[in-house]
Amino acid sequence: MSDSLLAALTAAVGPAHVLSDPELRAGYERDWTGRWRGDALAVVRPADTAQVSAVLTACAAHDAVIVPQGGNTGLVGGGVPRPGGRQVVLSSARLNRVGEVARASAQLSAGAGVTLATAQRAARDAGLELGLDLAARDSATLGGLAACDAGGLRALRHGTARRQVAGLEAVLADGSVIRRMSGLLKDNAGYDLTGLLVGSEGTLGVITAVRWSLIARRDARAVALVALDSIAEAVTLMRTLRPALPSLEVCELMGRTGIRLTLAHLGEASPLPDCAAAVLLECAATSDPLDELATALDAAGAGERAVVAADASGRERLLRLREAHTDAVAAAGVPHKLDVGIPLERLAEFADRLDGVVADAAPGSRLVVWGHLGDGNLHVNVLGPAPGEDAVDARVLELAVACGGTVSAEHGIGVHKVAALRLSRSAAELHAMRAVKRALDPTGILNPGVGLDPRDGVTDVIPATGGCDIS
Amino acid sequence: MSDSLLAALTAAVGPAHVLSDPELRAGYERDWTGRWRGDALAVVRPADTAQVSAVLTACAAHDAVIVPQGGNTGLVGGGVPRPGGRQVVLSSARLNRVGEVARASAQLSAGAGVTLATAQRAARDAGLELGLDLAARDSATLGGLAACDAGGLRALRHGTARRQVAGLEAVLADGSVIRRMSGLLKDNAGYDLTGLLVGSEGTLGVITAVRWSLIARRDARAVALVALDSIAEAVTLMRTLRPALPSLEVCELMGRTGIRLTLAHLGEASPLPDCAAAVLLECAATSDPLDELATALDAAGAGERAVVAADASGRERLLRLREAHTDAVAAAGVPHKLDVGIPLERLAEFADRLDGVVADAAPGSRLVVWGHLGDGNLHVNVLGPAPGEDAVDARVLELAVACGGTVSAEHGIGVHKVAALRLSRSAAELHAMRAVKRALDPTGILNPGVGLDPRDGVTDVIPATGGCDIS
């Protein structure tokens, strides 16, 4: 690294928080799956918003670019440096102050580096809770969750991060700070810059703080696991149950391969008979939802195929089967992870066609599918192909789009799906996105290589599907 | 109007739908309050998205600009032409096709010109309903509600339009069409252009269709009207009731002047004893919420000061008192309407200081205040000053910001609050908004004069307040 950049970064954040030694940098330079990695000139850990701004200014002055990183739990390579390039990783780890819980508005203010688990505890201590949860809760940060518009297990009921972020503070490419942290439920003074930054994967600004909407605490929970003969049956069950169960907030799908792999990984016996697919349901309410859940399952004709748990240990055991899928797959190799969203009407068709597509593109590979059934969000994991062999990725994403879906439901585009973005977005949309990117980051200092294709003129794209002209 | 522009517009939408006669144009050239008016070269009424695109192309070729107009129910002059300029009003009246209700995703697809009331009927016919309601429901259109991020009566529970718009289609300044109508609950493929257009008041694109999220139909309702001694008491009551009443979805505030004015306008006797303020509450559920409401009122010590209604006619009578405020004020003159959002913690302070500020800026005027208490959203109406006398407007907005609030909660900026926007937004935010505007509408063809100050370089602005640096 040039001495002058090092000096500028050191001036910005202090010598203890500029990591230039390769050993110290290593954990920031690769993602946890091992699929994405690169080299950074340095990792910097600013302590506050002014330091973040100073880091951006220093990088701009020394021709380096910024890779913002939260908990490094992303799955599309957007939070680690790319191979080559003058990159500085900006870690939010020290932006970790938990602010007040505003009870009147039911909102939590927190630094971008506060982990989801920490925020969940703060909310619960105040008699409230977050509407967002996912397995990476101990590492994933609120800033990262906002930047990637995370979804997770409870989006069915509470929406994704976009719906929950009541405001944020961010440093823009020019080092200026935008701030909307008053938490007003209604604020129509100007464009929704907050919403634009949510889901922009660090390419439009570095989020430094968030104000997160909380929900009423519901401590009464019931969980059911239902054995089914097909994914089509699972979709039908979900569509039957949902209107009958206002307390439903988790509706997850698991396929046979994933269930077997995960049970073996956990060393546990199956709570269900062997089945092609299983659906995990969780209801949450202020009073015990077990009867409501059991009645709805009976009415749907699924009561006899369900295991139900209301006590904490029973619930945890059932939930663990779903949550441990990620670890079980990671333990089996470096997976290709494709995160797609499919309209419910065509989800079973997608699943049916997926086997053939994967077998054709990656012969001998192992296909593991699970996901957030209620959202039409499937996580397609393929074990076998080397990390750089992308053929199966492209084919799976093409199939998703052919079924009216999106190439990214909740993981984002990162570096992984840059070429695939044009499958889901029309030339007009890509052109508009590129114009927005150029407007807010004219020199391309923020997370270059993530999200949009580096080619400036977007031409020769495949028309987007899934639209409907209703007017 | 130049013959060549007329010819181009006629080619775009057909001769029957280019209104250039002043009498035919008149209803489109002024808002219903009578405060905002201007002159258009023509009013065009395209029938579909392609025609909208053709209208934009024609205007761009002939140096004219577009003023998009929905139901013309806006209150900040953003939907009618400005005085002077080569303006074409683009009415969405014929983009009025109601599409399917997708039951699996609980979403309605509709043209931008479909009125809220029509959409509400379509949703109810499908066993669902909209989470949005406001008094202008028979005129306000879904496209306009989305473009202005409308709030209304039920935002307390269901959020504003932003939270309910699951997708949209729009024509951008260059005539290209962006479309995100698949209704996927999760779709993180690229920037959220949908969210950016929501609340942009027709300055970034012309919305041509929307996909609106619906909610489960709840037909059991109960209404209460509570007499209180002050606005501070009203805030306390709301904060007490809200956690105790999950079914609460309307919480409205009315002041003494407005109550008296409205009762006189309706020719009705008051359902309450004379009081400084009244709070209107409505609960909605699948089973009768009357007991829950009455119990919560008793627990809050407000039972004896409340009138409660569960039958339809009783509910309507209580709701009418609030809803008729707008008409009652309009019948009394051309009001100055200021729509502000204040954090609940400081709402009573704002109301206390408001009397003095208005009396000082507009001596002899009549101040009528009501609003969406649950959202901290107050509608400040001042009767007396001529439409062009803006002193009181500026003073009220300054007070809102001094109390940590916003200059626009739900009405938007329009032409009315262009100068006031800088009270709520920092130089960095205004700079970013302007960059976004230039990126998507480089020639300024879309609703010029609305939202942002026409000066290109934004300097010398008052720092935004209400932020908090949590990092």
Short mmCIF file of N, CA, C and O in Angstrom, two decimals, chain A residues 305-410:
data_model
loop_
_atom_site.label_atom_id
_atom_site.label_comp_id
_atom_site.label_asym_id
_atom_site.label_seq_id
_atom_site.Cartn_x
_atom_site.Cartn_y
_atom_site.Cartn_z
N ARG A 305 -50.34 -35.66 9.68
CA ARG A 305 -48.97 -35.70 9.15
C ARG A 305 -48.07 -34.68 9.83
O ARG A 305 -46.99 -34.40 9.36
N ALA A 306 -48.56 -34.13 10.93
CA ALA A 306 -47.82 -33.05 11.58
C ALA A 306 -47.32 -33.44 12.96
O ALA A 306 -47.97 -34.20 13.68
N VAL A 307 -46.14 -32.94 13.30
CA VAL A 307 -45.63 -32.98 14.67
C VAL A 307 -45.74 -31.56 15.20
O VAL A 307 -45.32 -30.62 14.54
N VAL A 308 -46.34 -31.40 16.38
CA VAL A 308 -46.58 -30.07 16.90
C VAL A 308 -45.84 -29.90 18.23
O VAL A 308 -45.76 -30.85 19.01
N ALA A 309 -45.29 -28.74 18.47
CA ALA A 309 -44.58 -28.48 19.72
C ALA A 309 -44.95 -27.11 20.25
O ALA A 309 -44.94 -26.13 19.51
N ALA A 310 -45.28 -27.05 21.53
CA ALA A 310 -45.58 -25.77 22.15
C ALA A 310 -44.54 -25.42 23.21
O ALA A 310 -44.30 -24.24 23.48
N ASP A 311 -43.89 -26.42 23.81
CA ASP A 311 -42.87 -26.12 24.82
C ASP A 311 -41.58 -25.70 24.12
O ASP A 311 -41.33 -26.04 22.96
N ALA A 312 -40.75 -24.99 24.88
CA ALA A 312 -39.56 -24.37 24.27
C ALA A 312 -38.63 -25.41 23.65
O ALA A 312 -38.16 -25.24 22.52
N SER A 313 -38.38 -26.51 24.36
CA SER A 313 -37.39 -27.45 23.83
C SER A 313 -37.91 -28.15 22.58
O SER A 313 -37.17 -28.39 21.63
N GLY A 314 -39.19 -28.46 22.60
CA GLY A 314 -39.78 -29.09 21.41
C GLY A 314 -39.75 -28.15 20.21
O GLY A 314 -39.44 -28.56 19.09
N ARG A 315 -40.07 -26.89 20.45
CA ARG A 315 -40.03 -25.89 19.37
C ARG A 315 -38.61 -25.75 18.82
O ARG A 315 -38.40 -25.75 17.61
N GLU A 316 -37.66 -25.65 19.72
CA GLU A 316 -36.27 -25.46 19.29
C GLU A 316 -35.80 -26.62 18.43
O GLU A 316 -35.09 -26.44 17.45
N ARG A 317 -36.21 -27.83 18.82
CA ARG A 317 -35.76 -29.01 18.08
C ARG A 317 -36.28 -28.96 16.64
O ARG A 317 -35.55 -29.22 15.69
N LEU A 318 -37.55 -28.59 16.50
CA LEU A 318 -38.13 -28.52 15.16
C LEU A 318 -37.51 -27.38 14.36
O LEU A 318 -37.17 -27.54 13.17
N LEU A 319 -37.33 -26.24 15.01
CA LEU A 319 -36.76 -25.09 14.30
C LEU A 319 -35.31 -25.37 13.90
O LEU A 319 -34.84 -24.92 12.86
N ARG A 320 -34.60 -26.13 14.76
CA ARG A 320 -33.19 -26.40 14.49
C ARG A 320 -33.00 -27.17 13.18
O ARG A 320 -32.04 -26.96 12.44
N LEU A 321 -33.94 -28.06 12.91
CA LEU A 321 -33.84 -28.83 11.67
C LEU A 321 -33.77 -27.91 10.45
O LEU A 321 -32.97 -28.10 9.53
N ARG A 322 -34.56 -26.87 10.47
CA ARG A 322 -34.52 -25.93 9.35
C ARG A 322 -33.28 -25.04 9.41
O ARG A 322 -32.58 -24.85 8.41
N GLU A 323 -32.99 -24.56 10.60
CA GLU A 323 -31.91 -23.58 10.71
C GLU A 323 -30.55 -24.20 10.43
O GLU A 323 -29.65 -23.52 9.93
N ALA A 324 -30.40 -25.49 10.74
CA ALA A 324 -29.09 -26.13 10.57
C ALA A 324 -28.81 -26.52 9.12
O ALA A 324 -27.72 -27.00 8.82
N HIS A 325 -29.78 -26.32 8.23
CA HIS A 325 -29.54 -26.64 6.82
C HIS A 325 -28.27 -25.94 6.29
O HIS A 325 -27.47 -26.54 5.59
N THR A 326 -28.13 -24.66 6.63
CA THR A 326 -27.00 -23.88 6.10
C THR A 326 -25.68 -24.49 6.53
O THR A 326 -24.78 -24.70 5.71
N ASP A 327 -25.57 -24.79 7.82
CA ASP A 327 -24.32 -25.37 8.32
C ASP A 327 -24.09 -26.77 7.74
O ASP A 327 -22.96 -27.14 7.43
N ALA A 328 -25.15 -27.54 7.63
CA ALA A 328 -25.01 -28.90 7.11
C ALA A 328 -24.47 -28.88 5.69
O ALA A 328 -23.59 -29.68 5.32
N VAL A 329 -24.96 -27.96 4.89
CA VAL A 329 -24.48 -27.87 3.51
C VAL A 329 -23.04 -27.37 3.48
O VAL A 329 -22.20 -27.88 2.73
N ALA A 330 -22.74 -26.39 4.32
CA ALA A 330 -21.37 -25.85 4.35
C ALA A 330 -20.38 -26.92 4.78
O ALA A 330 -19.24 -26.96 4.30
N ALA A 331 -20.83 -27.79 5.70
CA ALA A 331 -19.94 -28.86 6.16
C ALA A 331 -19.69 -29.88 5.06
O ALA A 331 -18.68 -30.60 5.08
N ALA A 332 -20.58 -29.93 4.09
CA ALA A 332 -20.46 -30.93 3.02
C ALA A 332 -19.64 -30.41 1.84
O ALA A 332 -19.33 -31.17 0.92
N GLY A 333 -19.28 -29.13 1.84
CA GLY A 333 -18.49 -28.61 0.73
C GLY A 333 -18.71 -27.12 0.55
O GLY A 333 -19.33 -26.47 1.39
N VAL A 334 -18.18 -26.58 -0.54
CA VAL A 334 -18.41 -25.17 -0.87
C VAL A 334 -19.60 -25.13 -1.82
O VAL A 334 -19.47 -25.47 -3.00
N PRO A 335 -20.76 -24.74 -1.31
CA PRO A 335 -21.96 -24.84 -2.15
C PRO A 335 -22.07 -23.67 -3.13
O PRO A 335 -21.60 -22.57 -2.87
N HIS A 336 -22.71 -23.92 -4.25
CA HIS A 336 -23.22 -22.83 -5.07
C HIS A 336 -24.59 -22.50 -4.51
O HIS A 336 -25.47 -23.36 -4.47
N LYS A 337 -24.76 -21.26 -4.09
CA LYS A 337 -26.01 -20.88 -3.43
C LYS A 337 -26.77 -19.92 -4.32
O LYS A 337 -26.30 -18.82 -4.61
N LEU A 338 -27.94 -20.34 -4.77
CA LEU A 338 -28.79 -19.51 -5.60
C LEU A 338 -30.05 -19.18 -4.83
O LEU A 338 -30.76 -20.08 -4.38
N ASP A 339 -30.29 -17.91 -4.71
CA ASP A 339 -31.43 -17.44 -3.92
C ASP A 339 -32.43 -16.83 -4.90
O ASP A 339 -32.16 -15.78 -5.48
N VAL A 340 -33.55 -17.51 -5.10
CA VAL A 340 -34.50 -17.03 -6.10
C VAL A 340 -35.88 -16.82 -5.48
O VAL A 340 -36.22 -17.39 -4.45
N GLY A 341 -36.66 -15.97 -6.11
CA GLY A 341 -38.05 -15.75 -5.70
C GLY A 341 -38.96 -16.13 -6.86
O GLY A 341 -38.73 -15.70 -7.99
N ILE A 342 -39.96 -16.92 -6.58
CA ILE A 342 -40.86 -17.44 -7.61
C ILE A 342 -42.30 -17.15 -7.18
O ILE A 342 -42.64 -17.39 -6.02
N PRO A 343 -43.15 -16.66 -8.08
CA PRO A 343 -44.55 -16.51 -7.69
C PRO A 343 -45.11 -17.86 -7.22
O PRO A 343 -44.79 -18.91 -7.80
N LEU A 344 -45.93 -17.84 -6.19
CA LEU A 344 -46.42 -19.08 -5.60
C LEU A 344 -47.11 -19.97 -6.63
O LEU A 344 -47.02 -21.19 -6.57
N GLU A 345 -47.79 -19.33 -7.58
CA GLU A 345 -48.51 -20.08 -8.59
C GLU A 345 -47.57 -21.00 -9.39
O GLU A 345 -48.01 -21.99 -9.97
N ARG A 346 -46.30 -20.66 -9.48
CA ARG A 346 -45.38 -21.42 -10.32
C ARG A 346 -44.23 -22.03 -9.54
O ARG A 346 -43.27 -22.54 -10.13
N LEU A 347 -44.32 -22.00 -8.23
CA LEU A 347 -43.21 -22.50 -7.42
C LEU A 347 -43.01 -24.00 -7.58
O LEU A 347 -41.89 -24.50 -7.69
N ALA A 348 -44.10 -24.75 -7.63
CA ALA A 348 -43.98 -26.20 -7.78
C ALA A 348 -43.41 -26.54 -9.15
O ALA A 348 -42.59 -27.46 -9.28
N GLU A 349 -43.83 -25.80 -10.16
CA GLU A 349 -43.28 -26.02 -11.51
C GLU A 349 -41.77 -25.80 -11.50
O GLU A 349 -41.00 -26.60 -12.06
N PHE A 350 -41.34 -24.72 -10.86
CA PHE A 350 -39.90 -24.44 -10.77
C PHE A 350 -39.17 -25.60 -10.11
O PHE A 350 -38.15 -26.08 -10.61
N ALA A 351 -39.72 -26.05 -8.98
CA ALA A 351 -39.06 -27.14 -8.25
C ALA A 351 -39.00 -28.41 -9.09
O ALA A 351 -37.99 -29.12 -9.10
N ASP A 352 -40.08 -28.67 -9.84
CA ASP A 352 -40.10 -29.86 -10.69
C ASP A 352 -39.02 -29.82 -11.76
O ASP A 352 -38.35 -30.81 -12.03
N ARG A 353 -38.91 -28.65 -12.38
CA ARG A 353 -37.96 -28.52 -13.48
C ARG A 353 -36.51 -28.40 -13.01
O ARG A 353 -35.57 -28.65 -13.76
N LEU A 354 -36.35 -28.03 -11.74
CA LEU A 354 -35.02 -27.75 -11.22
C LEU A 354 -34.11 -28.99 -11.25
O LEU A 354 -32.94 -28.90 -11.63
N ASP A 355 -34.65 -30.14 -10.88
CA ASP A 355 -33.84 -31.37 -10.85
C ASP A 355 -33.14 -31.60 -12.19
O ASP A 355 -31.94 -31.84 -12.25
N GLY A 356 -33.92 -31.50 -13.26
CA GLY A 356 -33.36 -31.76 -14.58
C GLY A 356 -32.33 -30.72 -14.99
O GLY A 356 -31.27 -31.05 -15.54
N VAL A 357 -32.62 -29.48 -14.70
CA VAL A 357 -31.70 -28.39 -15.06
C VAL A 357 -30.36 -28.56 -14.35
O VAL A 357 -29.29 -28.43 -14.96
N VAL A 358 -30.41 -28.88 -13.07
CA VAL A 358 -29.17 -29.03 -12.31
C VAL A 358 -28.42 -30.29 -12.75
O VAL A 358 -27.19 -30.26 -12.93
N ALA A 359 -29.13 -31.37 -12.95
CA ALA A 359 -28.47 -32.62 -13.38
C ALA A 359 -27.79 -32.41 -14.73
O ALA A 359 -26.71 -32.95 -15.00
N ASP A 360 -28.42 -31.62 -15.58
CA ASP A 360 -27.88 -31.37 -16.91
C ASP A 360 -26.65 -30.45 -16.85
O ASP A 360 -25.64 -30.69 -17.52
N ALA A 361 -26.72 -29.41 -16.04
CA ALA A 361 -25.64 -28.41 -16.01
C ALA A 361 -24.48 -28.85 -15.13
O ALA A 361 -23.34 -28.43 -15.35
N ALA A 362 -24.75 -29.67 -14.13
CA ALA A 362 -23.70 -30.09 -13.21
C ALA A 362 -23.91 -31.57 -12.89
O ALA A 362 -24.35 -31.93 -11.79
N PRO A 363 -23.57 -32.44 -13.85
CA PRO A 363 -23.82 -33.88 -13.64
C PRO A 363 -23.09 -34.36 -12.38
O PRO A 363 -21.96 -33.95 -12.11
N GLY A 364 -23.78 -35.20 -11.63
CA GLY A 364 -23.17 -35.76 -10.43
C GLY A 364 -23.22 -34.85 -9.22
O GLY A 364 -22.74 -35.21 -8.15
N SER A 365 -23.77 -33.66 -9.36
CA SER A 365 -23.84 -32.75 -8.22
C SER A 365 -24.97 -33.14 -7.29
O SER A 365 -25.84 -33.94 -7.65
N ARG A 366 -24.96 -32.56 -6.11
CA ARG A 366 -26.03 -32.81 -5.14
C ARG A 366 -26.86 -31.54 -4.99
O ARG A 366 -26.30 -30.47 -4.72
N LEU A 367 -28.16 -31.66 -5.15
CA LEU A 367 -29.06 -30.50 -5.10
C LEU A 367 -29.79 -30.48 -3.76
O LEU A 367 -30.44 -31.46 -3.39
N VAL A 368 -29.68 -29.39 -3.04
CA VAL A 368 -30.36 -29.25 -1.75
C VAL A 368 -31.19 -27.97 -1.81
O VAL A 368 -30.67 -26.89 -2.04
N VAL A 369 -32.48 -28.15 -1.60
CA VAL A 369 -33.39 -27.00 -1.73
C VAL A 369 -34.17 -26.80 -0.43
O VAL A 369 -34.70 -27.75 0.14
N TRP A 370 -34.18 -25.59 0.04
CA TRP A 370 -35.07 -25.21 1.13
C TRP A 370 -35.43 -23.75 0.93
O TRP A 370 -34.97 -23.12 -0.02
N GLY A 371 -36.21 -23.21 1.82
CA GLY A 371 -36.50 -21.80 1.65
C GLY A 371 -37.72 -21.32 2.39
O GLY A 371 -38.35 -22.05 3.16
N HIS A 372 -38.01 -20.06 2.13
CA HIS A 372 -39.10 -19.36 2.80
C HIS A 372 -40.34 -19.50 1.92
O HIS A 372 -40.61 -18.66 1.07
N LEU A 373 -41.07 -20.57 2.15
CA LEU A 373 -42.18 -20.91 1.28
C LEU A 373 -43.21 -19.79 1.20
O LEU A 373 -43.72 -19.48 0.12
N GLY A 374 -43.50 -19.19 2.33
CA GLY A 374 -44.53 -18.15 2.35
C GLY A 374 -44.20 -16.97 1.46
O GLY A 374 -45.08 -16.26 0.98
N ASP A 375 -42.91 -16.75 1.23
CA ASP A 375 -42.48 -15.62 0.40
C ASP A 375 -42.18 -16.05 -1.03
O ASP A 375 -41.76 -15.22 -1.84
N GLY A 376 -42.32 -17.33 -1.34
CA GLY A 376 -41.91 -17.81 -2.65
C GLY A 376 -40.40 -17.75 -2.85
O GLY A 376 -39.91 -17.69 -3.97
N ASN A 377 -39.67 -17.78 -1.76
CA ASN A 377 -38.22 -17.59 -1.79
C ASN A 377 -37.51 -18.91 -1.53
O ASN A 377 -37.55 -19.43 -0.43
N LEU A 378 -36.88 -19.46 -2.56
CA LEU A 378 -36.18 -20.73 -2.42
C LEU A 378 -34.67 -20.54 -2.43
O LEU A 378 -34.14 -19.76 -3.22
N HIS A 379 -34.00 -21.26 -1.55
CA HIS A 379 -32.55 -21.29 -1.55
C HIS A 379 -32.12 -22.59 -2.23
O HIS A 379 -32.33 -23.68 -1.69
N VAL A 380 -31.54 -22.45 -3.41
CA VAL A 380 -31.10 -23.60 -4.19
C VAL A 380 -29.61 -23.77 -3.96
O VAL A 380 -28.83 -22.88 -4.32
N ASN A 381 -29.24 -24.86 -3.32
CA ASN A 381 -27.83 -25.13 -3.05
C ASN A 381 -27.36 -26.30 -3.90
O ASN A 381 -28.02 -27.34 -3.93
N VAL A 382 -26.24 -26.11 -4.57
CA VAL A 382 -25.69 -27.18 -5.41
C VAL A 382 -24.29 -27.50 -4.91
O VAL A 382 -23.42 -26.63 -4.89
N LEU A 383 -24.10 -28.75 -4.50
CA LEU A 383 -22.80 -29.21 -4.03
C LEU A 383 -22.16 -30.04 -5.13
O LEU A 383 -22.79 -30.93 -5.69
N GLY A 384 -20.91 -29.74 -5.43
CA GLY A 384 -20.21 -30.52 -6.45
C GLY A 384 -19.34 -29.65 -7.33
O GLY A 384 -18.12 -29.77 -7.30
N PRO A 385 -19.94 -28.73 -8.09
CA PRO A 385 -19.13 -27.91 -8.99
C PRO A 385 -18.12 -27.07 -8.20
O PRO A 385 -18.41 -26.64 -7.09
N ALA A 386 -16.93 -26.87 -8.78
CA ALA A 386 -15.93 -26.01 -8.15
C ALA A 386 -16.50 -24.59 -8.03
O ALA A 386 -17.40 -24.22 -8.78
N PRO A 387 -15.97 -23.80 -7.08
CA PRO A 387 -16.51 -22.44 -6.87
C PRO A 387 -16.58 -21.62 -8.15
O PRO A 387 -17.52 -20.84 -8.33
N GLY A 388 -15.62 -21.77 -9.03
CA GLY A 388 -15.59 -20.93 -10.23
C GLY A 388 -16.41 -21.45 -11.40
O GLY A 388 -16.55 -20.77 -12.41
N GLU A 389 -16.96 -22.63 -11.27
CA GLU A 389 -17.75 -23.21 -12.38
C GLU A 389 -19.18 -22.70 -12.31
O GLU A 389 -20.00 -23.21 -11.57
N ASP A 390 -19.49 -21.71 -13.14
CA ASP A 390 -20.74 -20.98 -12.98
C ASP A 390 -21.91 -21.48 -13.83
O ASP A 390 -22.99 -20.89 -13.78
N ALA A 391 -21.69 -22.54 -14.58
CA ALA A 391 -22.73 -22.94 -15.54
C ALA A 391 -24.06 -23.22 -14.83
O ALA A 391 -25.13 -22.79 -15.26
N VAL A 392 -23.99 -23.94 -13.71
CA VAL A 392 -25.23 -24.32 -13.05
C VAL A 392 -25.93 -23.08 -12.47
O VAL A 392 -27.16 -22.99 -12.48
N ASP A 393 -25.14 -22.13 -12.01
CA ASP A 393 -25.73 -20.90 -11.47
C ASP A 393 -26.59 -20.23 -12.53
O ASP A 393 -27.75 -19.84 -12.28
N ALA A 394 -26.02 -20.06 -13.70
CA ALA A 394 -26.74 -19.36 -14.77
C ALA A 394 -28.01 -20.11 -15.15
O ALA A 394 -29.07 -19.49 -15.35
N ARG A 395 -27.92 -21.43 -15.22
CA ARG A 395 -29.10 -22.20 -15.63
C ARG A 395 -30.22 -22.13 -14.61
O ARG A 395 -31.40 -22.04 -14.95
N VAL A 396 -29.86 -22.17 -13.33
CA VAL A 396 -30.89 -22.08 -12.28
C VAL A 396 -31.57 -20.71 -12.30
O VAL A 396 -32.79 -20.59 -12.20
N LEU A 397 -30.76 -19.67 -12.46
CA LEU A 397 -31.35 -18.32 -12.49
C LEU A 397 -32.23 -18.14 -13.72
O LEU A 397 -33.30 -17.51 -13.65
N GLU A 398 -31.81 -18.69 -14.85
CA GLU A 398 -32.64 -18.62 -16.06
C GLU A 398 -33.98 -19.32 -15.84
O GLU A 398 -35.03 -18.84 -16.27
N LEU A 399 -33.93 -20.45 -15.15
CA LEU A 399 -35.17 -21.18 -14.88
C LEU A 399 -36.09 -20.35 -13.97
O LEU A 399 -37.31 -20.30 -14.18
N ALA A 400 -35.50 -19.70 -12.98
CA ALA A 400 -36.31 -18.86 -12.09
C ALA A 400 -37.04 -17.79 -12.89
O ALA A 400 -38.24 -17.56 -12.70
N VAL A 401 -36.32 -17.14 -13.78
CA VAL A 401 -36.92 -16.08 -14.57
C VAL A 401 -37.96 -16.65 -15.53
O VAL A 401 -39.03 -16.06 -15.74
N ALA A 402 -37.67 -17.82 -16.07
CA ALA A 402 -38.63 -18.46 -16.97
C ALA A 402 -39.93 -18.80 -16.24
O ALA A 402 -41.00 -18.88 -16.85
N CYS A 403 -39.86 -18.97 -14.93
CA CYS A 403 -41.05 -19.24 -14.12
C CYS A 403 -41.62 -17.95 -13.52
O CYS A 403 -42.37 -17.99 -12.54
N GLY A 404 -41.25 -16.82 -14.09
CA GLY A 404 -41.82 -15.55 -13.63
C GLY A 404 -41.15 -14.98 -12.39
O GLY A 404 -41.69 -14.07 -11.77
N GLY A 405 -40.00 -15.52 -12.03
CA GLY A 405 -39.38 -15.12 -10.77
C GLY A 405 -38.25 -14.13 -10.92
O GLY A 405 -38.05 -13.55 -11.99
N THR A 406 -37.50 -13.97 -9.83
CA THR A 406 -36.38 -13.03 -9.80
C THR A 406 -35.09 -13.77 -9.51
O THR A 406 -35.09 -14.78 -8.80
N VAL A 407 -33.98 -13.23 -10.03
CA VAL A 407 -32.68 -13.85 -9.80
C VAL A 407 -32.17 -13.63 -8.39
O VAL A 407 -31.20 -14.27 -7.97
N SER A 408 -32.78 -12.70 -7.67
CA SER A 408 -32.39 -12.53 -6.27
C SER A 408 -33.59 -12.15 -5.44
O SER A 408 -34.18 -11.09 -5.63
N ALA A 409 -33.95 -13.03 -4.52
CA ALA A 409 -35.04 -12.69 -3.62
C ALA A 409 -34.53 -11.89 -2.44
O ALA A 409 -35.00 -10.80 -2.17
N GLU A 410 -33.51 -12.42 -1.74
CA GLU A 410 -33.07 -11.71 -0.54
C GLU A 410 -31.56 -11.59 -0.40
O GLU A 410 -31.10 -10.84 0.46
#
